[in-house]
């Protein structure tokens, strides 16, 4: 599979939670919690934190992880990652969200390994079954549908697939899947992706993975048991701390 580089994009100016990378989660900064977990992944040959803020860079280095300063004007984490790895030797780049203090190292390995399992995949990502039906109509929860071979067909903030006749409850397998924002890219496709402007579907849904589908990418979806706990707003901190305590990690 070649060199696999894990990159955590972490900017300061989060619209819903500015500075959240440094916010304490059970006594440790959020980013430090993420790094604790990511360093347990076995398929990564290296880890970088891509940021636009000296305070975040300093924390990464205190945790023993290299930080790369990137432009503050990037429209997405993918663009930030592409800049961070521009001069790095990497065949596969793994985009790891910097706001998931309980990110599963085994899932990181599974997504990284999925893209290397067959040359036909340009990207890989993950999804978990939706258990709370309120998530189905929540536009903040991104849904994904995929084919028998685990190839992503579409991502949406809308409830897909639509259960027209109300038969979902009788289906033997999960019907609705929640997308998990963990990505692996082949290096050449990552460069192509960030060179292209947003497509119409991406502009409508505000989902950059739709640009990859628009370009014809084959995205493999790895199935996870659970979606994990993200910290998007200050209200999510208590939920993350409770999950840490339940795992014995607080």
Backbone as a ProteinNet text record, in pm:
[ID]
protein_1_A
[PRIMARY]
XXXXXXXXXXXXXXXXXXXXXXXXXXXXXXXXXXXXXXXXXXXXXXXXXXXXXXXXXXXXXXXXXXXXXXXXXXXXXXXXXXXXXXXXXXXXXXXXXXXXXXXXXXXXXXXXXXXXXXXXXXXXXXXXXXXXXXXXXXXXXXXXXXXXXXXXXXXXXXXXXXXXXXXXXXXXXXXXXXXXXXXXXXXXXXXXXXXXXXXXXXXXXXXXXXXXXXXXXXXXXXXXXXXXXXXXXXXXXXXXXXXXXXXXXX
[TERTIARY]
82.3	0	85.8	213.4	299.9	286.1	340.4	338.2	197.8	153.8	22.3	43.4	-7.9	9.3	-125.6	-137.5	-258.9	-247	-349.4	-347.9	-475.4	-458.2	-570.9	-582.7	-684.4	-703.2	-765.8	-707.3	-757.2	-741.5	-850.5	-844.6	-902.8	-873.1	-921.6	-1065.7	-1097	-1223.1	-1340.7	-1369.6	-1489.4	-1612.3	-1706.9	-1822.6	-1908.9	-1921.3	-2008.1	-1934.5	-1800	-1724.1	-1580.6	-1557.5	-1421.2	-1323.3	-1205	-1100.8	-1126.6	-1217.3	-1255.8	-1140.7	-1041.3	-928.7	-856.5	-860.2	-791.8	-886.3	-1014.2	-1110.1	-1090.4	-1090	-1067.7	-1185.5	-1150.7	-1246.3	-1197.7	-1267.7	-1226.4	-1081.4	-1046.9	-916.2	-804.5	-826.8	-724	-781.1	-700.1	-751.2	-807.7	-911.3	-976.8	-876.2	-788.6	-691.4	-599.6	-560.2	-474.8	-547.1	-677.5	-757	-758.7	-776.5	-777.9	-643.2	-534.5	-401	-373.8	-422.3	-406.9	-460.1	-574.6	-640	-572.5	-541.6	-487.1	-352	-273.4	-140.8	-148.3	-268.5	-286.5	-312.9	-336.3	-358.2	-226.9	-234.5	-113.4	-73.6	-166.5	-137	-77.1	-71.6	-19.7	132	199.2	344.8	387.5	292.2	320.6	191.6	196.8	80.5	120.8	36.8	54.9	-71.3	-55	-167.7	-155.1	-257.8	-258.9	-345.5	-285.7	-359.3	-326.3	-402.1	-377.2	-349.8	-324.1	-312.8	-192.5	-110.9	10.9	-19.8	-132.4	-166.3	-195	-265	-293.4	-164.9	-80.1	47.7	132.9	134	214.3	163.9	31.3	-23.6	15.5	5.3	42.2	186.2	275.2	416.7	440.8	365.5	375.5	332.2	242.1	196	288.6	395.7	491.4	454.9	366.7	321.5	358.5	407.5	446.4	323.8	338.3	232.2	280.2	188.7	219	126.2	184	103.6	51.6	-78.1	-143.1	-221.4	-267.4	-339.3	-468.3	-503.1	-629.1	-751.1	-729.4	-840.1	-893.7	-851.3	-898.1	-1048.3	-1123.4	-1268.1	-1305.6	-1211.6	-1245.1	-1121	-1146.6	-1037.4	-956.4	-1021	-950	-845.6	-882.5	-786.1	-670.1	-699.5	-594.2	-498.3	-554.8	-473.2	-384.7	-441.8	-364.7	-244.1	-260.9	-146.2	-43.6	-91.4	-1	87.6	36.9	113.9	182.7	176.2	225.8	369.7	454.3	595.7	630.2	530	552	540.2	618.5	609.6	497.9	389.2	276	198.2	167.2	85.7	-62.3	-93	-230.3	-232.9	-331.7	-348.4	-481.2	-478.2	-598.5	-637.3	-757.6	-814.4	-888.6	-834.7	-891.8	-947.3	-1074.7	-1138.4	-1077.4	-1053.3	-990.5	-1087.3	-1214.3	-1314	-1380.9	-1313.5	-1369.7	-1274.8	-1294.3	-1201	-1202.2	-1300.5	-1308.5	-1291.4	-1225.4	-1206.4	-1143.9	-1196.3	-1155.1	-1029.9	-916.4	-795.1	-813.1	-893.9	-916.4	-994.7	-1085.1	-1157.6	-1064.2	-974.4	-872.1	-793.2	-752.5	-677.7	-762.2	-889.9	-977.4	-997.2	-1016.9	-1036.1	-906.4	-793.4	-665.3	-639.1	-672.5	-649.4	-743.7	-866.2	-965.6	-920.9	-854	-813.3	-694.5	-619.9	-505.6	-537.3	-659.1	-695.4	-718.3	-751.4	-781.7	-751.6	-683.9	-642.4	-759.8	-878.8	-992.9	-1054.5	-1009.7	-1068.5	-983.2	-1047	-976.4	-983.6	-1092.1	-1112.8	-1178.7	-1171.1	-1247.3	-1298.8	-1410.8	-1468.2	-1542.5	-1624.8	-1691.5	-1834.4	-1914.1	-2054.1	-2098.5	-2198	-2255	-2406.1	-2474.7	-2621.7	-2682.5	-2788.5	-2863.4	-2961.2	-2946.8	-3031.3	-3142.6	-3116.8	-3216.8	-3282.1	-3409.4	-3476.1	-3481.3	-3460.7	-3453	-3333.6	-3227.9	-3109.9	-3140.1	-3240.7	-3272.3	-3317.6	-3387.9	-3438.2	-3355.3	-3246.7	-3157.5	-3057.2	-3060.1	-2968.5	-2822.3	-2795.9	-2657.4	-2598.7	-2684.3	-2640.2	-2640.6	-2523.8	-2511.5	-2537.9	-2623.5	-2656.8	-2582.5	-2557.4	-2491.5	-2562.6	-2574.8	-2622.7	-2510.1	-2497.7	-2387.5	-2433.9	-2357.2	-2391.4	-2345	-2374.6	-2339.6	-2189.4	-2110.3	-1965.1	-1909.6	-1997.5	-1962.2	-1921.2	-1952	-1921.2	-2027.7	-1982.7	-2075.9	-2151.3	-2283.6	-2368	-2404.8	-2433.3	-2468	-2460.8	-2429.3	-2430.8	-2531.8	-2606.4	-2707.4	-2740.2	-2786.4	-2840.8	-2988.1	-3045.9	-3185.9	-3193.5	-3312.2	-3326.2	-3325.6	-3213.1	-3202.4	-3159.2	-3208.8	-3315.1	-3451.4	-3542.6	-3677.5	-3762.9	-3820.5	-3900.8	-4045.5	-4072.9	-4202.5	-4318.5	-4302	-4412.3	-4401.7	-4307.7	-4295.5	-4253.1	-4160.5	-4119.1	-3984	-3922.1	-3786.5	-3778.7	-3879.8	-3876	-3867.5	-3913.1	-3911.1	-3782.6	-3695.8	-3571.4	-3475.9	-3404.5	-3314.8	-3185.7	-3146.4	-3021.7	-3052	-2959.3	-2983.4	-3014.3	-3108.4	-3149.8	-3079.4	-3067.4	-3012.8	-2876	-2782.7	-2645.1	-2599.3	-2536.6	-2481.8	-2335.8	-2304.4	-2166.5	-2076.7	-1958.9	-1856.5	-1747.5	-1713.3	-1621.2	-1475.7	-1444	-1307.7	-1280.5	-1172.6	-1147.3	-1004	-987	-854.3	-857.1	-751.6	-742.1	-614.1	-622.2	-498.7	-439.2	-310.5	-244.9	-278.3	-273.4	-299.2	-444	-537.8	-676.1	-699.8	-635.2	-648.1	-606.2	-497.2	-449.9	-549	-607.8	-708.4	-833	-872.6	-994.7	-987.3	-877.7	-869.2	-842.6	-804.7	-782.7	-912.8	-1020	-1148.4	-1238.6	-1320.2	-1414.4	-1532	-1603.2	-1721.2	-1823.3	-1884.3	-1987.7	-2123.4	-2226.8	-2358.8	-2411.4	-2399.3	-2450.7	-2379.3	-2249.1	-2173.9	-2221	-2245.9	-2292.2	-2430	-2514.9	-2648.9	-2647.5	-2575.3	-2576.5	-2468.9	-2370.1	-2254.9	-2180.8	-2154.5	-2082.3	-1974	-1847.2	-1739.7	-1716.6	-1762.1	-1745	-1827.8	-1928.5	-2006.4	-1923.9	-1823.3	-1733	-1655.3	-1615	-1542.8	-1630.9	-1757.6	-1848.5	-1871.3	-1882.9	-1902.4	-1786.7	-1666.6	-1547.9	-1533.9	-1627.3	-1624.7	-1547.6	-1514.6	-1437.4	-1516.5	-1446.2	-1501.7	-1461.7	-1563.2	-1540.5	-1590	-1502.2	-1541.3	-1588.3	-1702.4	-1758.5	-1731.1	-1656.8	-1628.5	-1739.2	-1794.5	-1905.5	-1853.2	-1897.8	-1859.4	-1980.6	-1954.2	-2064.6	-2135.4	-2059.6	-2118	-2049.2	-2119.1	-2067.8	-1969.3	-1962.6	-1871.9	-1934.3	-1854.6	-1901.9	-1817.3	-1879.1	-1808.7	-1838.9	-1747.6	-1766.7	-1778.7	-1901.8	-1928.8	-1966.1	-2025.4	-2071.8	-2032.3	-2035.3	-2004.7	-2095.3	-2217.6	-2311.8	-2268	-2181.7	-2136.4	-2029	-1970.2	-1859.7	-1904.6	-2018.4	-2066	-2091.9	-2146.4	-2173.7	-2044	-1941.4	-1812.1	-1748.5	-1760.1	-1702.4	-1773.6	-1905.5	-1979	-1935.9	-1913.2	-1869.1	-1729.8	-1642.7	-1509.7	-1516.2	-1601	-1615.1	-1666.3	-1760.1	-1816	-1709.1	-1609.4	-1501	-1385.6	-1396.4	-1288.2	-1171.2	-1194.5	-1083.2	-1079.1	-1169.8	-1171.5	-1079.4
-120.6	0	125.7	115.7	232.1	311.8	431.4	518.1	571.7	559.5	609.5	719.1	837	951.4	995.3	1000.4	1049.4	1198.5	1273.5	1418.9	1461.9	1541.9	1593.3	1743.2	1787.3	1931.1	1992.6	2100.2	2162.9	2313.9	2381.5	2526.9	2589.8	2716.3	2784.8	2831.7	2889	2963.6	2875	2774	2694.1	2781.6	2776.5	2866.4	2840.2	2713.7	2680.8	2667.9	2656.9	2636.4	2683.1	2814.7	2864.9	2811.7	2772.1	2725.1	2590.5	2511.8	2386.2	2286.4	2296.8	2203.2	2208.8	2324.1	2341.2	2328.7	2312.9	2305.9	2175.2	2181.3	2058.5	1961.1	1836.7	1726.1	1635.3	1635.7	1559.8	1590.7	1719.3	1762.1	1767.2	1719.8	1725.9	1794.3	1873.3	1940	1839.2	1881.6	1794.7	1734.8	1817.1	1766	1661.6	1682.5	1583.9	1450.7	1456	1332.7	1259.4	1337.1	1276.6	1210.6	1280.9	1226.8	1101.1	1097.3	976.8	854.4	871.6	759.8	727.9	832.6	811.5	742	771	708.1	558.7	508.1	363.9	293.4	370.2	309.4	249.9	136.3	63.9	83.7	131.3	142.9	278.4	370.6	503.4	505.2	551.5	565.4	698.9	789.5	919	993.3	1094	1175.8	1322.1	1404.2	1548.9	1616.3	1731.5	1820	1939	1963.7	2074.9	2185.5	2299	2404.7	2542	2641.4	2780.4	2865.2	2799.8	2872.1	2822	2916.1	2881.3	2808.7	2841.3	2775.7	2628.1	2596.5	2456.2	2384.4	2451.4	2391.3	2360.5	2452.5	2433.2	2312.4	2297.4	2181.9	2052	2048.2	1927.2	1888.6	1986.5	1958	1914.8	1971.1	1926.9	1781.1	1738	1598.7	1507.1	1563.6	1483.6	1457.7	1542	1525.1	1650.1	1630.2	1742.9	1823.6	1955.4	2045.2	2118.9	2138.4	2210	2330.5	2448.3	2569.5	2580.7	2605.9	2615.3	2746.2	2776.7	2901.4	2907	3023.2	3036.8	3048.2	3055	3080.6	2955.7	2837.6	2715.3	2696.6	2661.8	2642.4	2510.2	2415	2283.8	2219.9	2118.8	2043.2	1969.9	1927.9	1857.8	1947.7	2073.2	2167.6	2191	2198.6	2217.7	2098.6	1979.3	1858.3	1854.3	1888.4	1885.8	1978.3	2095.9	2185	2124	2063.6	2009.6	1898	1820.2	1705.4	1735	1859.8	1895.1	1849.4	1862.3	1826.4	1698.7	1617.3	1493.4	1371.9	1270.8	1144.9	1062.1	1047	967.2	914.5	786.7	726	734.3	725.4	734.2	836.9	925.5	1027.7	1003	996	970.6	1099.3	1145.6	1266.3	1224	1263.2	1224.1	1348.3	1347.5	1464.8	1498.2	1627.1	1669.7	1695.5	1657.1	1684.3	1557.8	1442.4	1316.5	1254.7	1285.1	1237.5	1087.2	1018.2	873.1	802.4	867.9	806.4	667.2	571.3	431.4	405.4	373.1	345	230	130.9	18.3	61.5	160.2	210.6	291.8	368.3	439.1	338.6	229.3	126.4	62.8	38.8	-25.8	62.7	194.1	285.5	298.9	310.3	317.5	190.3	75.5	-51.5	-73.5	-19.7	-41.9	16.7	129.7	193.5	121.1	50.1	-21.6	-163.1	-208.3	-346	-370.1	-265.5	-281	-150.4	-157.5	-36.6	44.1	-13.9	55.8	162	175.1	272.1	398	513.7	640.9	693.4	656.3	701.3	590.7	606.3	520.7	608.1	566.9	639	537.5	583.9	491.8	535.8	441	469.6	371.2	413.5	328.2	330.7	224.1	223.6	336	395.2	496.1	424.2	447.5	380.7	471.4	600.8	697.5	758.7	734.1	782.5	934.2	1003.3	1149.1	1193.8	1111.9	1145.2	1142.9	1064.6	1049.4	1181.1	1261.6	1388.7	1508	1482.3	1588.4	1621	1740.9	1772.7	1778.7	1786	1784.2	1643.2	1543.1	1403.5	1365.1	1338	1306.3	1158.4	1129	991.3	946.5	816.5	762.8	634.7	616.3	488.8	430.3	298.1	233.5	103	58.6	-60.5	-187.7	-301.7	-431.2	-444.9	-381.8	-389.3	-279.6	-212.9	-106.5	23.6	38.1	162.1	267.1	383.6	491.4	536.2	547.9	594.9	741.4	782.6	922.1	951.6	1077.7	1129.1	1242.9	1253.4	1359.3	1395.9	1519.5	1562	1521.8	1481	1436.3	1289.2	1241.3	1099.9	1008.9	945.9	853.5	717.4	607.3	602.1	635.9	679.6	714.4	588.4	562	441	467.8	461.4	501.8	422	289.6	204.1	159.6	216.1	183.8	41.5	-11.7	-151.2	-165.6	-54	-60.3	-150.9	-149	-227.5	-377.1	-420.5	-563.2	-606.7	-512.1	-545.9	-617.9	-721.2	-797.3	-724.5	-626.5	-553.5	-405.3	-330.8	-186.9	-117.8	-26.8	46.4	181.4	248.6	384.9	386.5	455.7	460.6	604.5	629.9	761.9	768	869.6	885.4	930.5	871.5	909.1	983.8	1103.3	1189	1149.4	1030.9	978	935.2	987.5	960.9	913.4	825.1	794.9	828.9	894.7	934.1	877.6	833	813.4	951.3	961	1091.3	1164.3	1093.6	1159.7	1208.2	1132.9	1177.6	1295.8	1299.2	1413.7	1541.5	1534.9	1652.6	1693.7	1595.3	1627	1687.8	1634.7	1679	1826.4	1867.5	2006.1	2103.9	2051.5	2138.4	2173	2098.5	2119.1	2211.7	2292.4	2377.5	2294	2343.3	2271.2	2251.2	2133.1	2104.6	2150.7	2141.9	2188.9	2115.2	1982.1	1905	1941.9	1963.2	2003.7	2139.2	2231.1	2363.9	2357	2267.1	2253.8	2187.6	2075.9	1996.6	2041.8	2116.2	2155.6	2032.2	1939	1815.7	1798.3	1811.1	1809.4	1671.5	1563.5	1431	1414.8	1500.2	1494.6	1542.9	1625.2	1663.9	1541.5	1455.8	1334	1243.4	1225.8	1144.2	1209	1341.2	1414.2	1389.1	1372.2	1347.6	1200.1	1117	975.9	887.6	937.5	858.9	739.3	630.8	513.5	524.5	541.2	560.1	436	366.3	247.2	285.9	232.2	261.4	144.1	169.9	69.3	76.9	-35.3	-38.1	-46.3	47.7	53.2	19.5	-22.1	-57.8	64.8	172.8	294.5	416.8	529.6	651.3	727.3	698.8	772.6	902.5	981.2	1105.6	1221.1	1315.1	1433.3	1552.6	1649.2	1771.9	1886.9	1921.7	2029.5	2159.9	2150.5	2267.8	2252.9	2360.7	2347.9	2248.9	2233.3	2139.9	1994.5	1966.9	1829.5	1784.8	1879.4	1846.1	1746.8	1772.6	1683.5	1543.1	1536.2	1404.3	1327.5	1398.9	1336.1	1290.1	1370.8	1332.8	1210.9	1204.9	1087.7	961.7	975.2	859.6	815.3	911.1	877.2	802.2	850.7	783.8	641	624.7	490.5	394.7	449.6	366.9	354.2	424.6	421.5	507.3	604.8	687.6	824.8	858.9	994.5	1002.1
0	0	0	32.6	33.9	162.1	162.2	280	306	430.8	471.8	575.3	545.4	633.4	689	820.6	883.8	909.5	870.6	888.3	960.5	1064.8	1141.9	1114.7	1040.6	1021.2	1146.4	1194	1317.1	1304.8	1275.2	1265.2	1391.5	1410.2	1528.9	1511.6	1396.3	1378.9	1341	1421.7	1401	1421	1327.6	1334.2	1456.9	1497.7	1610.4	1743.7	1737.2	1860.3	1837.8	1836.9	1814.2	1918.7	1872.3	1962.8	2024.9	1966.7	2032.7	2041.7	1954.1	1959.1	2093	2159.3	2287.5	2407.2	2381.2	2491.9	2569.4	2702.8	2780.5	2772.8	2752.6	2758.2	2870.8	2981.3	3100.2	3136.6	3133.1	3181.4	3080.1	2957.3	2853.1	2730.5	2657.8	2538.1	2437.9	2368	2269.7	2172.8	2115.1	2017.8	2080.6	2206	2273	2287	2315.7	2324.3	2190.1	2082.2	1948.4	1919.5	1949.6	1922.6	2004.5	2128.5	2210.3	2136.8	2073.1	2004.2	1870.1	1795.2	1660.5	1665.9	1769	1778.1	1804.1	1834.5	1851.6	1718.7	1611.2	1480	1429.3	1363.4	1323.1	1177.4	1095.4	952.9	914.4	1007.8	976.7	992	888.4	895.3	955.9	969	1028.2	1054.8	1143.9	1179.3	1175.4	1114.6	1111.6	1162.7	1224	1253.1	1158.8	1078.6	983.2	1041.4	1071.6	1141.2	1084.7	1131	1093.5	1216.8	1330.2	1456	1536.1	1583.2	1655.9	1786.8	1851.6	1977.7	1956.3	1847	1815.6	1777	1699	1659.3	1782.1	1877	1998.3	2077.6	2088.4	2159.5	2090.1	1956.8	1883.5	1913.1	1910.1	1933.9	2077.8	2172.2	2311.5	2326.5	2237.9	2238.4	2157.7	2103.4	2027.9	1883.5	1827	1689	1609.3	1489.5	1406	1363.6	1364.8	1318.8	1194.5	1099.7	976.2	969	956.5	944.1	801.2	788.8	657.8	649.1	530.7	505.9	587.8	642	715.5	624.8	494.2	401.5	333.4	375.3	309.4	331.5	225.5	240.7	306.3	313.7	370.8	432	515.3	573.4	469	360.4	253.7	189.5	165	108.6	205.4	333.5	432.9	433.9	425.1	423.1	298.9	184.7	60.5	69.8	130.5	147.4	242.8	351.4	452.3	398.8	303.5	253.3	120.3	76.7	-56.2	-79.3	22.3	6.8	82.5	110.1	185.9	95.3	126.9	54.3	115.8	44	93.4	-24.7	-22.3	-127.6	-93.1	36.5	86.1	198.2	194.3	297.3	367.5	499.7	578.3	651.3	624.6	686.2	812.1	928.3	1057.4	1124.9	1156.5	1215.5	1351.8	1374.9	1498.9	1612.1	1593.9	1698.4	1750.1	1733.4	1782.1	1884.2	2011.6	2113.7	2134.8	2078.3	2092.5	1957.8	1862.5	1731.8	1749.2	1675.9	1690.2	1607	1667.8	1590.5	1491.9	1527.8	1437.3	1313.9	1330.3	1215	1125.3	1185.1	1105.3	1022	1084.8	1012.7	902.6	931.2	833.1	710.6	732.8	620	540.3	609.9	540.2	460.7	519.4	450.3	334.9	343.7	238.2	105.6	110	-14.7	-77.3	5.2	-48.4	-91	-62	-91.9	-240.4	-315.1	-457.5	-528.4	-639.8	-710.5	-763.8	-767	-824.5	-735.3	-609.6	-518.4	-513.7	-536.8	-520.5	-377.8	-308.2	-170.7	-89.6	41.6	132.4	245.7	303.8	416.7	502.9	596.4	688.5	714.6	763.3	798.1	904.5	981.9	1086.6	1074.8	1117.1	1110.1	1193.5	1142.1	1217	1309.1	1438.1	1536.9	1587.9	1592	1636.8	1513.3	1493.2	1373.1	1365	1477.5	1472.2	1388.8	1386.2	1305.8	1156.7	1119.5	977.9	915.6	992.1	939.9	986.7	1057	1103.5	993.7	936.7	827.2	869.3	999.2	1045.6	1041.8	1032.5	1022.1	875	820.5	677.9	656.9	560.6	527.7	401.5	390.2	271.7	229.7	99.2	44.3	-39.5	-35	-106.6	-168.7	-265.6	-343	-272.4	-333.9	-276.4	-253.3	-340.9	-326.9	-235.8	-161.2	-66.8	-135.2	-262.9	-334.7	-303.7	-259.3	-226.6	-350.6	-337.9	-447.6	-430.5	-306.4	-282.5	-133.2	-101.4	34.6	38.7	147.3	153.5	297.5	314.5	442.9	454.7	343.4	341.9	382.6	423	460.4	338.1	311.1	198.3	251	193.4	92.3	154.2	69.5	115.5	122.6	237.5	260.1	217.3	88.8	34.9	91.8	102.9	145.3	291.1	364.9	506.9	534.3	454.8	470	538.9	579.4	634.5	756.7	841.6	965.1	938.1	822.4	790.1	720.6	689.3	620	715.6	667.2	756.1	789.3	708.9	731.3	751.7	813.5	831.8	699.2	702.1	582.4	573.6	687.5	687.5	754.9	689.5	736.9	753.7	865.5	897.3	853.1	774.8	729.5	844.3	851.3	948.7	873.1	919.2	845	857.2	815.3	813.3	669.6	609.8	468.3	445.7	348.9	295	146.5	100.2	-40.5	-100.1	-223.4	-297.6	-324.5	-314.1	-323.5	-453.8	-565.9	-693.4	-703.4	-644	-650.5	-557.8	-442.8	-352.9	-424.4	-497	-569.9	-678.1	-744.8	-846.9	-783.7	-668.3	-602.1	-564.4	-502.9	-456.1	-570	-686.1	-802.1	-872.9	-842.1	-908.5	-826.5	-892	-818.6	-766.6	-666.7	-617.2	-729.7	-732.4	-831	-776.2	-859	-818.7	-695.9	-694.8	-581.6	-452.4	-461.3	-342.8	-292	-382.9	-342.5	-276.3	-324.1	-267.8	-130	-119.8	3.9	103.8	54.4	135.4	186.5	92.5	122.3	16.8	57.6	-41.1	-101.7	-34.5	-93.6	-220.7	-238.8	-363.1	-482.1	-457.4	-565.8	-614.7	-521.5	-560	-646.3	-605.9	-686.7	-823.3	-825.3	-951.2	-1047.1	-991.7	-1073.6	-1112.1	-1067.1	-1104.1	-1008.3	-889.5	-793.7	-743.4	-722.6	-654.1	-507.3	-421.4	-278.3	-205.7	-139.2	-65.1	75.4	118	249.4	343.2	448.2	551	656.1	691.6	787.5	930.8	1011.7	1152.7	1238.4	1361.2	1451.3	1505.2	1527.6	1585.3	1527.5	1532.3	1468.9	1555.7	1684.3	1770.7	1819.6	1890.1	1951.3	1900.9	1832.1	1784.5	1873.2	1874.7	1951.5	1852.1	1819.7	1724.4	1792.2	1910.8	1983.9	2131.6	2207.6	2351.1	2423	2374.3	2438.5	2423.4	2325.7	2302.9	2401.8	2474.8	2564.4	2671.3	2734.3	2840.8	2787	2665.4	2606.2	2580	2533	2507.7	2637.4	2741.9	2870.5	2929.6	2910.8	2959.4	2885.3	2753.2	2674.7	2717.6	2747.9	2796.2	2929	3018.2	3147.2	3129.1	3035.7	3011.1	2959.2	2888	2836.4	2934.4	3047.4	3144.5	3105.8	3015.1	2966.2	3024.5	3114.7	3172.3	3294.2
[MASK]
++++++++++++++++++++++++++++++++++++++++++++++++++++++++++++++++++++++++++++++++++++++++++++++++++++++++++++++++++++++++++++++++++++++++++++++++++++++++++++++++++++++++++++++++++++++++++++++++++++++++++++++++++++++++++++++++++++++++++++++++++++++++++

